[in-house]
C-alpha positions as CSV (number, residue, x, y, z in Angstrom):
1,M,0.0,-0.1,0.1
2,R,1.0,3.7,-0.4
3,P,1.8,5.5,2.9
4,H,-1.0,8.0,2.6
5,D,-3.5,5.3,2.1
6,V,-2.8,3.6,5.7
7,E,-4.7,4.6,8.4
8,V,-4.2,4.4,12.4
9,G,-6.7,1.8,13.9
10,Q,-7.4,-0.1,10.8
11,T,-6.2,-3.7,10.4
12,Y,-4.4,-4.6,7.3
13,R,-3.3,-8.2,6.1
14,V,0.4,-8.4,5.8
15,R,1.8,-10.9,3.2
16,I,5.7,-11.5,3.1
17,T,7.4,-13.6,0.6
18,Q,11.1,-14.2,0.0
19,R,10.7,-11.8,-3.0
20,D,10.0,-9.1,-0.6
21,N,13.6,-9.8,0.9
22,P,13.1,-9.1,4.6
23,A,16.7,-9.5,5.2
24,R,17.3,-6.0,3.7
25,F,15.7,-4.7,7.0
26,I,18.1,-6.4,9.2
27,T,20.0,-3.7,11.1
28,G,22.8,-5.5,13.0
29,D,21.8,-2.9,15.9
30,P,22.0,-4.8,19.4
31,S,19.3,-2.8,20.5
32,K,17.1,-4.1,17.7
33,A,18.1,-7.7,18.1
34,E,14.6,-9.0,18.4
35,A,13.2,-7.3,15.3
36,D,16.3,-8.5,13.3
37,L,15.8,-12.2,14.4
38,L,12.0,-11.8,13.1
39,M,13.1,-10.3,9.8
40,L,15.6,-13.1,9.6
41,S,13.0,-15.8,10.4
42,W,10.7,-14.3,7.6
43,T,13.8,-14.6,5.1
44,L,14.0,-18.3,5.8
45,E,10.2,-19.0,5.3
46,A,8.6,-19.1,1.9
47,T,5.6,-16.9,2.7
48,H,4.4,-15.4,6.0
49,E,0.9,-13.9,6.5
50,F,-0.8,-12.4,9.6
51,D,-2.9,-9.4,10.2
52,L,-1.6,-6.0,11.6
53,T,-3.6,-3.3,13.3
54,V,-1.7,0.0,12.7
55,T,-1.0,2.2,15.7
56,A,1.5,4.8,14.0
57,I,2.2,6.0,10.7
58,G,5.1,8.1,9.0
59,Q,8.0,5.9,10.2
60,T,10.7,4.9,8.0
61,L,12.5,1.3,7.9
62,S,15.8,1.2,5.9
63,G,14.9,4.3,4.1
64,E,11.1,3.0,3.0
65,P,7.9,4.3,4.4
66,A,6.7,2.2,7.5
67,V,4.1,1.9,10.1
68,T,4.2,0.5,13.5
69,G,1.4,-1.9,14.5
70,V,0.2,-4.8,16.8
71,R,-0.3,-8.4,15.7
72,V,-1.8,-10.9,17.6
73,A,-0.4,-14.4,17.6
74,E,-0.6,-17.4,19.6
75,T,2.2,-18.5,22.1
76,S,2.6,-21.0,24.6
77,R,5.6,-19.2,26.4
78,V,5.1,-17.5,29.5
79,S,6.8,-15.5,32.2
80,T,5.3,-15.0,35.5
81,P,6.5,-13.6,39.0
82,L,7.1,-16.5,41.6
83,P,5.4,-15.5,44.7
84,P,7.6,-15.1,47.9
85,E,5.7,-18.0,49.6
86,A,6.6,-20.2,46.7
87,A,10.3,-19.2,46.9
88,E,10.3,-19.9,50.4
89,R,8.6,-23.2,50.0
90,L,11.4,-24.0,47.3
91,G,14.3,-22.9,49.8
92,L,15.1,-19.7,47.9
93,P,16.2,-16.7,49.5
94,T,13.2,-14.5,50.1
95,D,15.0,-11.1,49.7
96,V,15.2,-11.7,45.9
97,D,12.4,-11.5,43.3
98,Y,12.1,-14.4,40.8
99,I,10.5,-14.7,37.4
100,V,9.5,-18.2,36.2
101,E,9.8,-18.6,32.3
102,G,8.6,-21.7,30.5
103,V,5.8,-23.2,28.4
104,L,2.2,-23.6,29.4
105,K,0.8,-27.0,29.8
106,D,-2.5,-28.5,30.8
107,A,-1.7,-30.3,34.2
108,V,-3.8,-33.2,33.4
109,T,-3.0,-33.9,29.9
110,G,0.4,-32.6,29.6
111,Q,-0.6,-30.9,26.3
112,I,0.9,-27.6,25.5
113,V,-1.6,-24.7,25.6
114,S,-1.5,-21.6,23.5
115,R,-2.7,-18.3,24.5
116,P,-3.0,-14.9,22.4
117,T,-0.3,-12.2,22.7
118,G,0.3,-9.0,21.1
119,E,3.7,-8.3,19.3
120,T,4.3,-4.7,18.2
121,M,6.5,-4.2,15.1
122,T,7.5,-1.9,12.6
123,L,7.1,-2.9,8.9
124,P,7.1,-1.5,5.4
125,C,3.9,0.0,4.2
126,A,4.4,-2.1,0.8
127,W,3.8,-5.0,2.7
128,L,0.3,-4.0,3.9
129,N,-2.9,-5.1,2.0
130,P,-6.5,-4.2,2.9
131,L,-8.7,-6.7,4.3
């Protein structure tokens, strides 16, 4: 899409192919490592599609007009604080805050459970398509 056609608050379909060459947006900047890894993963896939709700316009990405938006994805990864009582039961010092990270599983079946999560990302306007 052209930058002037994109509206904040609207949801667009993003379709990324190897022809779009996501690798050209890899910055090598350590502060943007997560975004770089995402672009690298898209470089390795034949096609990647998802919906993106635009939250900001008027940016650039490697010199191209870009937008920032939120995509809702499914994940089984979780990160949650460990309550002080649980830390104490585990024999851990209670003057330290702990975070437990891992995969969410159903306690009965052992099956991995997915949940929706929002990811904020900046993408070129050219990758947006009307729904």
